[in-house]
Coordinates of C-alpha atoms in Angstrom, one line a residue:
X24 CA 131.9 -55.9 -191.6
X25 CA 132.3 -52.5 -190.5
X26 CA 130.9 -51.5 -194.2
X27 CA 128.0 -53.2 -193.7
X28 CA 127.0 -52.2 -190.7
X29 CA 127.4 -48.6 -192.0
X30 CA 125.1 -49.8 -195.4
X31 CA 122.4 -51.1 -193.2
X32 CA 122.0 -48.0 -190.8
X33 CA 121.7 -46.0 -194.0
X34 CA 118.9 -48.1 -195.8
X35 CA 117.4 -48.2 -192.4
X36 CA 116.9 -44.7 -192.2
X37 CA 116.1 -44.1 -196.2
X38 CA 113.3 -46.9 -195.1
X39 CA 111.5 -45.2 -192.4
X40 CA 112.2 -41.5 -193.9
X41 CA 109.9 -43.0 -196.9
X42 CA 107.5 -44.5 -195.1
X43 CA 106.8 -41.4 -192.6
X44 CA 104.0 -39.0 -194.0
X45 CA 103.7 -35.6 -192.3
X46 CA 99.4 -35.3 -190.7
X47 CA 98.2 -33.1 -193.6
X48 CA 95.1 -31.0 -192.2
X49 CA 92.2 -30.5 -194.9
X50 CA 89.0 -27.7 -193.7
X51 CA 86.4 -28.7 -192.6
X52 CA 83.5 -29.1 -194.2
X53 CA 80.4 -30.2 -191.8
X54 CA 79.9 -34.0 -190.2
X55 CA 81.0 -33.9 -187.1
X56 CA 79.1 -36.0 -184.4
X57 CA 78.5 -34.8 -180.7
X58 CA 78.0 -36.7 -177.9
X59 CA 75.0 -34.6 -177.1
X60 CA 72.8 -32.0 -179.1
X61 CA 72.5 -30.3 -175.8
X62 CA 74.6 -29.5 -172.6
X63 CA 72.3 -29.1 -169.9
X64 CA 74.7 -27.5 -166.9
X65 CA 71.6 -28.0 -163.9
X66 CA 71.0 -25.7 -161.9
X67 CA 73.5 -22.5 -160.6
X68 CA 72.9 -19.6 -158.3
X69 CA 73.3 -16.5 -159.0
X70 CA 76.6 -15.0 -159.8
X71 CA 78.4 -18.5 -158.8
X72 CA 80.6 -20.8 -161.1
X73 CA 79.1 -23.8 -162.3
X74 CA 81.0 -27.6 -161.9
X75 CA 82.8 -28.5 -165.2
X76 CA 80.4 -30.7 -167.9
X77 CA 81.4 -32.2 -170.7
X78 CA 81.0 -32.6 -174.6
X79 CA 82.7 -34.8 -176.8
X80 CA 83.3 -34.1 -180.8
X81 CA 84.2 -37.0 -182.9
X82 CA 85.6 -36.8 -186.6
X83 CA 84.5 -40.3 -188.3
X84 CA 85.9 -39.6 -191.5
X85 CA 89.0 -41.0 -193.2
X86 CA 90.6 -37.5 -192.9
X87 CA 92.7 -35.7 -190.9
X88 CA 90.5 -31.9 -190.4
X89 CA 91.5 -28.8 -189.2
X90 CA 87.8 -26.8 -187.9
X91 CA 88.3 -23.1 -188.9
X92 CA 86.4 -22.0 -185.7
X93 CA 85.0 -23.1 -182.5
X94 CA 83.5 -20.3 -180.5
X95 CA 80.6 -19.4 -177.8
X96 CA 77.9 -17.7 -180.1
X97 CA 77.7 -15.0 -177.4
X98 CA 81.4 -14.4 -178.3
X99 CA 83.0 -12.9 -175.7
X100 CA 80.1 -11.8 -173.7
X101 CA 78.9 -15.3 -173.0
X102 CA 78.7 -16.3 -169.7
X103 CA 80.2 -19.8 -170.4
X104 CA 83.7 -20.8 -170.6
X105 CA 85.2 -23.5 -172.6
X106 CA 88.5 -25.7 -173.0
X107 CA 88.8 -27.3 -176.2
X108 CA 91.6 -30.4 -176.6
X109 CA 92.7 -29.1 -173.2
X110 CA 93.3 -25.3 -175.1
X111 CA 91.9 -22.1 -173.7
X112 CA 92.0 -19.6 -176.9
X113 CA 90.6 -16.8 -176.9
X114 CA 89.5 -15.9 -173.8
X115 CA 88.5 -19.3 -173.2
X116 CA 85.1 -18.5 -175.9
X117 CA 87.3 -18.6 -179.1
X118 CA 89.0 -21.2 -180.7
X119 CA 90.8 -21.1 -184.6
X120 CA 92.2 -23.9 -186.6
X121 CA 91.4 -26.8 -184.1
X122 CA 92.8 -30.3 -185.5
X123 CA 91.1 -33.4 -185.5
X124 CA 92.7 -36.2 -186.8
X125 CA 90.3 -38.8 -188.3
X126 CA 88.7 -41.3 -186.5
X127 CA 89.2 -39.6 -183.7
X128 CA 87.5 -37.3 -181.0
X129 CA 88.3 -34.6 -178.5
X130 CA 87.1 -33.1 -175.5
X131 CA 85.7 -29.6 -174.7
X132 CA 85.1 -28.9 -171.4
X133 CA 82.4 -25.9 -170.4
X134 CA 81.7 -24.3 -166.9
X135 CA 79.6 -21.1 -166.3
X136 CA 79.1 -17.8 -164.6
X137 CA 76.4 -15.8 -165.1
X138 CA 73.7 -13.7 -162.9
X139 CA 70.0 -14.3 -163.0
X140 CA 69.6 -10.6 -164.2
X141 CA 71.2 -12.0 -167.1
X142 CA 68.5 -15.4 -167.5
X143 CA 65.5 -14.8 -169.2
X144 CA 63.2 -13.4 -167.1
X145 CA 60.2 -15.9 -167.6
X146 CA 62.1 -18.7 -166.9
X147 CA 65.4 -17.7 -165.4
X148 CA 67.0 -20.0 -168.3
X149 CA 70.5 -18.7 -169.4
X150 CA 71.1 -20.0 -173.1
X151 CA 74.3 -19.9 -175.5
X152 CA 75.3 -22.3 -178.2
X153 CA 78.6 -23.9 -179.5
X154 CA 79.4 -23.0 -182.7
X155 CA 81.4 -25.2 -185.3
X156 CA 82.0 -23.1 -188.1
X157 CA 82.9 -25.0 -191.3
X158 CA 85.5 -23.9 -194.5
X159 CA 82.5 -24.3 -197.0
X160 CA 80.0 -21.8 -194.1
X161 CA 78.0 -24.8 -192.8
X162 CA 77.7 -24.0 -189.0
X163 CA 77.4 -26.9 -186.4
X164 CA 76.3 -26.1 -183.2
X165 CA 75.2 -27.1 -179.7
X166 CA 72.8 -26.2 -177.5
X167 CA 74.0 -24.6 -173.7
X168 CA 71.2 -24.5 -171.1
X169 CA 71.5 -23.4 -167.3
X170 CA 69.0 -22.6 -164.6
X171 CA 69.8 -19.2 -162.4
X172 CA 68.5 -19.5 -159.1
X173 CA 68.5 -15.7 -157.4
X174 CA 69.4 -15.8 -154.1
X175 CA 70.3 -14.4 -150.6
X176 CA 73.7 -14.9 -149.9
X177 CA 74.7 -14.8 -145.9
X178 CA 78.7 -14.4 -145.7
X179 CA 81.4 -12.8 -142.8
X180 CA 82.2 -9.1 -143.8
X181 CA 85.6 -8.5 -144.9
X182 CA 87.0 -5.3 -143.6
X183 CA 89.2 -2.5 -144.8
X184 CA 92.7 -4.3 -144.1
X185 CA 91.9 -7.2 -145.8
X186 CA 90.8 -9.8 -142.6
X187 CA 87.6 -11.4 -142.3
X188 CA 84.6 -11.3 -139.9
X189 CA 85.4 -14.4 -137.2
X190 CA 83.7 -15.7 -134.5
X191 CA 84.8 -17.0 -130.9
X192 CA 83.1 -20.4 -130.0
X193 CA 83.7 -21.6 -126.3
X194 CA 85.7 -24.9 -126.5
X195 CA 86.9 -24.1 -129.7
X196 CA 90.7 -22.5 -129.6
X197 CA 91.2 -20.9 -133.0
X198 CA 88.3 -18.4 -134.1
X199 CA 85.5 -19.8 -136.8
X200 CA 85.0 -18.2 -140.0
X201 CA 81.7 -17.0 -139.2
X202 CA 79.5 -14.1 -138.6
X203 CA 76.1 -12.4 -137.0
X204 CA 73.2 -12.1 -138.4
X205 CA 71.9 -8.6 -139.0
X206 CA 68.6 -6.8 -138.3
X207 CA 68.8 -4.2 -140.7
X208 CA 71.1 -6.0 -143.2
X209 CA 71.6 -3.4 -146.4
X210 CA 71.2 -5.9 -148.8
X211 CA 69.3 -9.3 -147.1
X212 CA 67.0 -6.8 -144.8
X213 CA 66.2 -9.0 -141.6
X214 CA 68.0 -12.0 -141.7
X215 CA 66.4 -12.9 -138.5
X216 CA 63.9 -14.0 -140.5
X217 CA 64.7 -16.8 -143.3
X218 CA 61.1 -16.7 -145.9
X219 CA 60.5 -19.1 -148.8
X220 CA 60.6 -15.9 -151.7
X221 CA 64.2 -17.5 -152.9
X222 CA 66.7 -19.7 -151.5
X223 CA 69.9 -18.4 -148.9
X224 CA 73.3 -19.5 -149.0
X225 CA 75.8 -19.7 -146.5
X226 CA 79.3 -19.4 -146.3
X227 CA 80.4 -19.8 -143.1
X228 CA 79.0 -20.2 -139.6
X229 CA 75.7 -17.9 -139.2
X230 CA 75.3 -17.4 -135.9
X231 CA 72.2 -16.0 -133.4
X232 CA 73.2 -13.8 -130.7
X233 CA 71.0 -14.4 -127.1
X234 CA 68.2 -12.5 -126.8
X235 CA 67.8 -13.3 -130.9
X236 CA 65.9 -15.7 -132.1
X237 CA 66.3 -16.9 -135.9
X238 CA 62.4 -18.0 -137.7
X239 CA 62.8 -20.0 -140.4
X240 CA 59.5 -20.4 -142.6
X241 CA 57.3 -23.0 -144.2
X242 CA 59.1 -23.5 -147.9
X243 CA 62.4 -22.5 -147.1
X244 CA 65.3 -23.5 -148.7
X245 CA 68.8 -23.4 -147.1
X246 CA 71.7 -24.2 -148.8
X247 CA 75.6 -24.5 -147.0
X248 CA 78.5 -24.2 -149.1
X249 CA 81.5 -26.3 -147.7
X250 CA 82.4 -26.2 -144.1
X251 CA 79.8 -24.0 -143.0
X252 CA 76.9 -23.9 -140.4
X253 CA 74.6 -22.2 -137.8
X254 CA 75.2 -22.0 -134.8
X255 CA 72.3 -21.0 -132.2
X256 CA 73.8 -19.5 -129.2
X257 CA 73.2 -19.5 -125.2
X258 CA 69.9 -17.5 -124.5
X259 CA 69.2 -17.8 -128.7
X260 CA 66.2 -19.6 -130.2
X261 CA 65.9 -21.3 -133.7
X262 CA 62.3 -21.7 -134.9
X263 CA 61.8 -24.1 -138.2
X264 CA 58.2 -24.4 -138.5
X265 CA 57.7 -26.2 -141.7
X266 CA 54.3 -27.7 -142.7
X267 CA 53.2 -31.3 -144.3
X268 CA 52.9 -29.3 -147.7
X269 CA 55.6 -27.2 -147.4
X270 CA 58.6 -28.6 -145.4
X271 CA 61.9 -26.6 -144.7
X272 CA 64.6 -27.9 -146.3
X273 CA 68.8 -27.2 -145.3
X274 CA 71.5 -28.9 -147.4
X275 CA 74.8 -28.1 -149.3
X276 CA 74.8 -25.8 -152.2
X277 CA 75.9 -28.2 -154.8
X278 CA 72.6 -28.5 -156.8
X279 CA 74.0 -30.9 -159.8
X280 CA 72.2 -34.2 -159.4
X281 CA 75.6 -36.1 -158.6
X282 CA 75.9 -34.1 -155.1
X283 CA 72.1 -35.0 -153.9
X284 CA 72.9 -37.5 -151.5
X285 CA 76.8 -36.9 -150.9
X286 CA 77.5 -37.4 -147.3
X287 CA 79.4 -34.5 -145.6
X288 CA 78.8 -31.4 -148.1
X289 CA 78.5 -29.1 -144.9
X290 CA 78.7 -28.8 -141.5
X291 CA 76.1 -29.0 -138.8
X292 CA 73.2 -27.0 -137.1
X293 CA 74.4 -26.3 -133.8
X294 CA 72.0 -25.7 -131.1
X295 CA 74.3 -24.8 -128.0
X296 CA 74.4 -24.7 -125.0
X297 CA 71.7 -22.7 -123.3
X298 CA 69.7 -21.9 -126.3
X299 CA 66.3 -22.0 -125.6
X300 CA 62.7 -22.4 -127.1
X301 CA 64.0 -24.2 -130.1
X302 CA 61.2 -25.8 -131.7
X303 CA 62.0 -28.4 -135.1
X304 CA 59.1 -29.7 -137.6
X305 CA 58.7 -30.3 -140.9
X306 CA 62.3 -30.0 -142.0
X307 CA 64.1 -32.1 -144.4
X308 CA 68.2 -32.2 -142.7
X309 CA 70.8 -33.8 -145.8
X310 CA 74.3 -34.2 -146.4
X311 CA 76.3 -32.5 -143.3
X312 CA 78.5 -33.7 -141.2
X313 CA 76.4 -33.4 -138.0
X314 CA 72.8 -33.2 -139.1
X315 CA 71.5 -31.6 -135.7
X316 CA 74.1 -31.0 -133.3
X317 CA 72.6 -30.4 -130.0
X318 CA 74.4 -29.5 -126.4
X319 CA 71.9 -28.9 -123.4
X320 CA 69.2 -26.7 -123.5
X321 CA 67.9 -24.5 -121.2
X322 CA 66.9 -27.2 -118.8
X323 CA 63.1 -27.5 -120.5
X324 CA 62.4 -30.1 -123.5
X325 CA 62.6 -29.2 -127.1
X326 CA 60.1 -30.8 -129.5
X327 CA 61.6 -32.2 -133.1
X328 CA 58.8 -33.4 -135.4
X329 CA 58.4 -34.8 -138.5
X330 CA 61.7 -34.4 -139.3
X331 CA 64.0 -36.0 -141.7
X332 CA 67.8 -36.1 -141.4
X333 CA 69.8 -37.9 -144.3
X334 CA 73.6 -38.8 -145.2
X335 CA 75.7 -37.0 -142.7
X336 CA 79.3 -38.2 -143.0
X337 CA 79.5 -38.6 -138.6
X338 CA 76.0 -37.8 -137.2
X339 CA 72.7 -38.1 -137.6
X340 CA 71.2 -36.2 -134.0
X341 CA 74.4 -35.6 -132.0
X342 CA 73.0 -34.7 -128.7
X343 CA 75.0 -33.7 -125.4
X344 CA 72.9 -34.1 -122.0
X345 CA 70.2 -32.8 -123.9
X346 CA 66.3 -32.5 -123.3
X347 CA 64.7 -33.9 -126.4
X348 CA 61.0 -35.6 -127.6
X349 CA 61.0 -36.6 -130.8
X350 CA 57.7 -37.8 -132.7
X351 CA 58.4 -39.0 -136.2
X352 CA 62.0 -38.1 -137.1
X353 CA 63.4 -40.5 -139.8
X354 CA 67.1 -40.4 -139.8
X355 CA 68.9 -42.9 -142.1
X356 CA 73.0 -43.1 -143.4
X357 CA 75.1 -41.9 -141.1
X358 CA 79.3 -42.7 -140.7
X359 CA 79.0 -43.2 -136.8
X360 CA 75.3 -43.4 -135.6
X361 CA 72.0 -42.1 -136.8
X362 CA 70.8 -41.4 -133.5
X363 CA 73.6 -40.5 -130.6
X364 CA 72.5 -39.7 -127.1
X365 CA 75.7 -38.7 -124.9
X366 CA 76.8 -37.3 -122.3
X367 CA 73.1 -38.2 -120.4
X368 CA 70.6 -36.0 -120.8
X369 CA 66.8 -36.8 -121.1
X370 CA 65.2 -38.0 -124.5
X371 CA 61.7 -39.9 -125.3
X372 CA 60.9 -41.3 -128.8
X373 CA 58.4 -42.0 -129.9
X374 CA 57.4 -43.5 -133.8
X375 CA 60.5 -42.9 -135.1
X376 CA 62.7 -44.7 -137.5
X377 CA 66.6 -44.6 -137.0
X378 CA 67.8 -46.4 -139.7
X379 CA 71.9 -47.2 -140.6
X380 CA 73.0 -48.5 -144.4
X381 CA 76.4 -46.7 -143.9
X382 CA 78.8 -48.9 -145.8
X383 CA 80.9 -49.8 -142.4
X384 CA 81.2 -52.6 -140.2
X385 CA 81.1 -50.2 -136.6
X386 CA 78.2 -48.0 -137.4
X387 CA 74.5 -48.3 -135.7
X388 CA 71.6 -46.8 -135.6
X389 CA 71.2 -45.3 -132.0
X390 CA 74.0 -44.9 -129.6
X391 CA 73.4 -43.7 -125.9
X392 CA 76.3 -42.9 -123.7
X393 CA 76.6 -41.1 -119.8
X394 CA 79.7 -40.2 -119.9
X395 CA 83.1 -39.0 -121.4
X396 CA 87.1 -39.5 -120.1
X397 CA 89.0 -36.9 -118.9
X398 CA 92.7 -36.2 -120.3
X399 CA 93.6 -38.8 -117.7
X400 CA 91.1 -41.5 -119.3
X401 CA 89.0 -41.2 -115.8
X402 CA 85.1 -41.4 -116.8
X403 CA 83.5 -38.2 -115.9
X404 CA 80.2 -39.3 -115.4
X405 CA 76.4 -37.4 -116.5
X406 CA 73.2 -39.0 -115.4
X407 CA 71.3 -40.6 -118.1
X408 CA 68.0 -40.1 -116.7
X409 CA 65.8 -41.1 -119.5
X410 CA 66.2 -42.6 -122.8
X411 CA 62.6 -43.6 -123.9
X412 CA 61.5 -45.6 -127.2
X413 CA 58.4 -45.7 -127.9
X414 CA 56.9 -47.7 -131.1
X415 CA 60.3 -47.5 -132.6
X416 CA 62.6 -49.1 -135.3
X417 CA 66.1 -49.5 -134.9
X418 CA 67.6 -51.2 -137.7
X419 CA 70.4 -51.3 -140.0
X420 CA 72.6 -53.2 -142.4
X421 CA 74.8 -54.1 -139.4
X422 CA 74.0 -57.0 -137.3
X423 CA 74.3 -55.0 -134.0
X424 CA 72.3 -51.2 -134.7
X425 CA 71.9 -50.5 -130.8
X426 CA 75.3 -49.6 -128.5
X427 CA 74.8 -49.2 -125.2
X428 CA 77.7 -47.8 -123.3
X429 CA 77.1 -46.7 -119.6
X430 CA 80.1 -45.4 -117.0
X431 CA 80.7 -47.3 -114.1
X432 CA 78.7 -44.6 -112.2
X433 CA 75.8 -42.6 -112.6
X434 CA 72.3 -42.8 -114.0
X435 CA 71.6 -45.2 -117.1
X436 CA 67.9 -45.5 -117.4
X437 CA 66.2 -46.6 -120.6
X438 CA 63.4 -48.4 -121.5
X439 CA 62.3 -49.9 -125.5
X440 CA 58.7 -50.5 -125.9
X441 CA 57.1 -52.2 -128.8
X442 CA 60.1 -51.6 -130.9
X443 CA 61.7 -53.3 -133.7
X444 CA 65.3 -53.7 -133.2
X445 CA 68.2 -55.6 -135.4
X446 CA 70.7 -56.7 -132.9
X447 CA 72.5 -60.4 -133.2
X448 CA 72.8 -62.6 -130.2
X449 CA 74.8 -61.5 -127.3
X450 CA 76.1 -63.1 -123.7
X451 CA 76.3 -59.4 -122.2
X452 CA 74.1 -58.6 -119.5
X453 CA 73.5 -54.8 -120.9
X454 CA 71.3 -56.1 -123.6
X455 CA 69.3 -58.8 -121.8
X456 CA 66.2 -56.9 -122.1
X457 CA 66.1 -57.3 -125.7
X458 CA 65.4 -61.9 -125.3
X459 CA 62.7 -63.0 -124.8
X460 CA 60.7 -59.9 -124.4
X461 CA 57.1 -59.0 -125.7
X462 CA 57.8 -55.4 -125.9
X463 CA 60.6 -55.6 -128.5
X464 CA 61.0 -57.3 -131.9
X465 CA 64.3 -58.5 -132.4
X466 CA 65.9 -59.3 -135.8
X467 CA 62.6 -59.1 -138.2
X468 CA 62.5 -57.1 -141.2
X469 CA 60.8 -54.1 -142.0
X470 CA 61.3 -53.9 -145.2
X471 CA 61.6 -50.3 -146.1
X472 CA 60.2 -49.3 -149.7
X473 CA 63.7 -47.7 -151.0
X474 CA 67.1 -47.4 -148.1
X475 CA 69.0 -46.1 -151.0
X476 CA 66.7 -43.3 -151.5
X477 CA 65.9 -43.2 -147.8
X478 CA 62.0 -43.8 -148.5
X479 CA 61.5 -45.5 -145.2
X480 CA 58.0 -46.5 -145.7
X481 CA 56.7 -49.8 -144.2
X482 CA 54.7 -51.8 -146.5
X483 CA 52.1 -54.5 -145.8
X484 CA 54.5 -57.3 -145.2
X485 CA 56.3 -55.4 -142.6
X486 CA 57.3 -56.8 -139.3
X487 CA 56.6 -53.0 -137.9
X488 CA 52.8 -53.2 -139.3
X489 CA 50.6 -53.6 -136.5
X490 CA 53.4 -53.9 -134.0
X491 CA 52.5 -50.7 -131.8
X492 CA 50.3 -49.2 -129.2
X493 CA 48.4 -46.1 -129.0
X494 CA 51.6 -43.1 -127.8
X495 CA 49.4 -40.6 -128.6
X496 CA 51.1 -39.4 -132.1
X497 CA 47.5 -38.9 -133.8
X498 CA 49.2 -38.9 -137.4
X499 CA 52.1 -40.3 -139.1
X500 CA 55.4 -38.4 -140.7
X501 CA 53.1 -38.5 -144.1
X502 CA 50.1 -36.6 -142.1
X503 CA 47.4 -40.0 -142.4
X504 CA 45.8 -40.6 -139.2
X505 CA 47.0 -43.8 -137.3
X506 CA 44.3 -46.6 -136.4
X507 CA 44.6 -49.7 -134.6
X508 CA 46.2 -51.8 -134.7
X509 CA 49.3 -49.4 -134.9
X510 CA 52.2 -49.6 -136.5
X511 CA 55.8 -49.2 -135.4
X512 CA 58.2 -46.4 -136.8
X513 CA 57.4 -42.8 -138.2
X514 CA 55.2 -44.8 -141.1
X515 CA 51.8 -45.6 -141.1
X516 CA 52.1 -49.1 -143.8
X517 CA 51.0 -48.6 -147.3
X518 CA 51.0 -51.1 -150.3
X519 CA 53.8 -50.2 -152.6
X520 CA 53.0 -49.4 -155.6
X521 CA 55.0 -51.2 -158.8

């Protein structure tokens, strides 16, 4: 038995030793397919490294190939970088004898680096191609395209021992990576003064001294990179003046089409605590954490208009016994409320839209609050004194959009007139106002052209069509003149177009 068990093993292994065939790897001679004839890596600024895009090579042939060369056709100069098959080769631009095993495919993987010096100067494309050289001298190749955006860059100096400009923030125990802006800046110039020539990026908090104030200008474009801000400070004024044709526009400074309308990218435009003469219009507010972050002010109203504020992962407005009017602001997607009024303060609406699609079961659409608790969890009470809407909608995908939460003590005046509100039934006596009541709509649709894409125009089977009265807003977010019968929100009604 012992025999045969001895036989077997040996004509087990003389079986499979025939059978196995070592991967023989012929040149290459042409035919292989791409997933795309071009690479198209969107749009970089200046000098900073691109997100990783893909291309995918397939061998369909019955053989196994082995490609003499895959390189950058800038060679080593090219601004791009490459992995092929998860290899770096040369320099991460040069790749021999790469082996493709038939019927099968690989992955290269390209990022890039490159400075708009280096773009061509008509239109600021920077170009390179992948080359697939061949045994036989056919070349394959694929087509690299990148926009270079120039830039002003706004950073904290680093110093001669290696630390980091910082800055101190009241309330805030561990210093912010952050800086002041500069005058006579050797590179920016005055970067009190924000134009539209190219775009400005962030990194960090920018912050305005008192006595400084920071003018931002029609057409301007500012971008954050990842926890960054700016902050205004006490005795400070921030001025964005955009116009109908020519808004202002702050976001993150991820410009690849996937990060357009990612929640959270940066941090928040703080106005503080005693800043003063800030003045808000025509600005476009997306993707931060806080969209406007605003303590109290100087003791005098600030104006925001025609302002849009999209996607922030917490806030929409966060203010803090602020003074605020507001006349067409649009704010839609926002973690914990669109609209948060807190701490008291004094604020009057009027055609606005505060809109909530957030995917969660506790967000709304406007919060207002007097107070907050005390290490102890004692209610420290601020006097609400107004909280005025005025040919407003308040809606959401929620079934309550409006949270009212007063302290036992202290002033909690509001009022809601002819205003469109999604709120569910309710036994509490806060919300009592909202039954049976002429001024309010409760519960009917407006129908918004596109949430997703926060276009939150009304059309002509909207509840908010003809629901308002003259507040003396002559013309809506989109600049038309409003008529009677008015409409509620920050949209005059249109017919969609198909």
């Amino acid at each position: 038995m012992r025999y045969l068990i001895f036989f077997f093993i040996i004509g087990l292994t003389l079986f499979t030793s025939s059978c196995r065939q070592d991967f023989e790897f012929e040149p290459s001679t042409g035919g292989l397919f791409f997933s795309k004839d071009t690479v198209y890596l969107d749009t970089v600024f200046t000098n900073i490294g691109s997100s990783t895009y893909t291309l995918k090579v397939y061998n369909r042939s019955d053989k196994d190939i082995k490609i003499p060369t895959i390189q950058l056709g800038k060679g080593q100069a090219s601004k791009y970088r490459m992995t092929v098959d998860g290899m770096v080769g040369n320099n991460n631009r040069v790749f021999n004898d790469v082996e493709l095993l038939a019927k099968d495919s690989m992955y290269i993987f390209i990022e890039v680096t490159a400075d708009v010096a280096e773009a061509n100067p008509t239109d600021f494309l920077y170009t390179d191609i992948i080359e697939f050289r061949h045994a036989n001298g056919e070349v394959q190749d694929v087509d690299l395209v990148t926009l270079i955006q120039d830039a002003y860059f706004l950073y904290p100096k680093r110093f001669s021992d290696g630390t980091t400009e910082t800055l101190t923030i009241e309330g805030i125990e561990e210093p912010v990576y952050g800086f002041f802006l500069d005058e006579n800046d050797p590179v920016n110039g005055n970067e009190y003064v924000w134009g539209n020539d190219k775009p400005y990026v962030v990194y960090g908090y920018a912050a305005v001294p008192g006595g400084k104030t920071l003018n931002v200008q029609p057409g301007a474009r500012i971008h954050f990179h990842a926890d960054s801000g700016l902050i205004v400070g006490n005795g400070a004024s921030f001025k964005a003046n955009g116009t109908l044709e020519n808004n202002i526009i702050f976001e993150g400074d991820r410009l690849e089409p996937g990060f357009s309308d990612v929640a959270g990218q940066w941090q928040t435009i703080w106005l503080t605590a005693g800043s003063t003469g800030n003045e808000i219009d025509n600005v476009i507010i997306k993707n931060a954490a806080v969209g406007l972050n605003i303590d109290s002010n100087d003791g005098n109203f600030m104006t925001i208009k025609n302002t849009q504020i999209y996607n922030s992962s917490l806030i929409g407005l966060y203010a803090k016994t602020a003074k605020i009017r507001g006349e067409n602001v649009v704010i839609n997607y926002a973690g914990i409320a669109s609209l948060a009024c807190t701490l008291g303060g004094s604020y009057e609406f009027k055609q606005c839209t505060f809109n909530n699609n957030w995917s969660s079961s506790r967000q709304v659409a406007v919060l207002l609050n007097n107070y907050y608790e005390d290490e102890n969890g004692a209610q420290v009470p601020f006097d609400l004194v107004q909280a005025d809407f005025k040919n407003c909608i308040i809606y959401g995908s929620n079934t309550y959009e409006l949270s009212l939460d007063p302290a036992t003590s202290g002033l909690f005046n509001h009022s809601f007139t002819k205003c469109l509100l999604k709120f569910g039934s309710s036994s509490n006596p806060l919300y009592s106002f909202l039954f049976d009541n002429p001024e309010v709509k409760r519960n009917e649709n407006p129908k918004f052209l596109n949430i997703q894409n926060n276009q939150l125009n009304i059309g002509d089977d909207s509840a908010a069509r003809g629901f308002g009265d003259d507040v003396s807003v002559p013309f809506d977010i989109l600049g038309n003149p409003r008529t009677t019968p008015f409409d509620a929100g920050a949209y005059n009604w249109t017919t969609f177009q198909d």
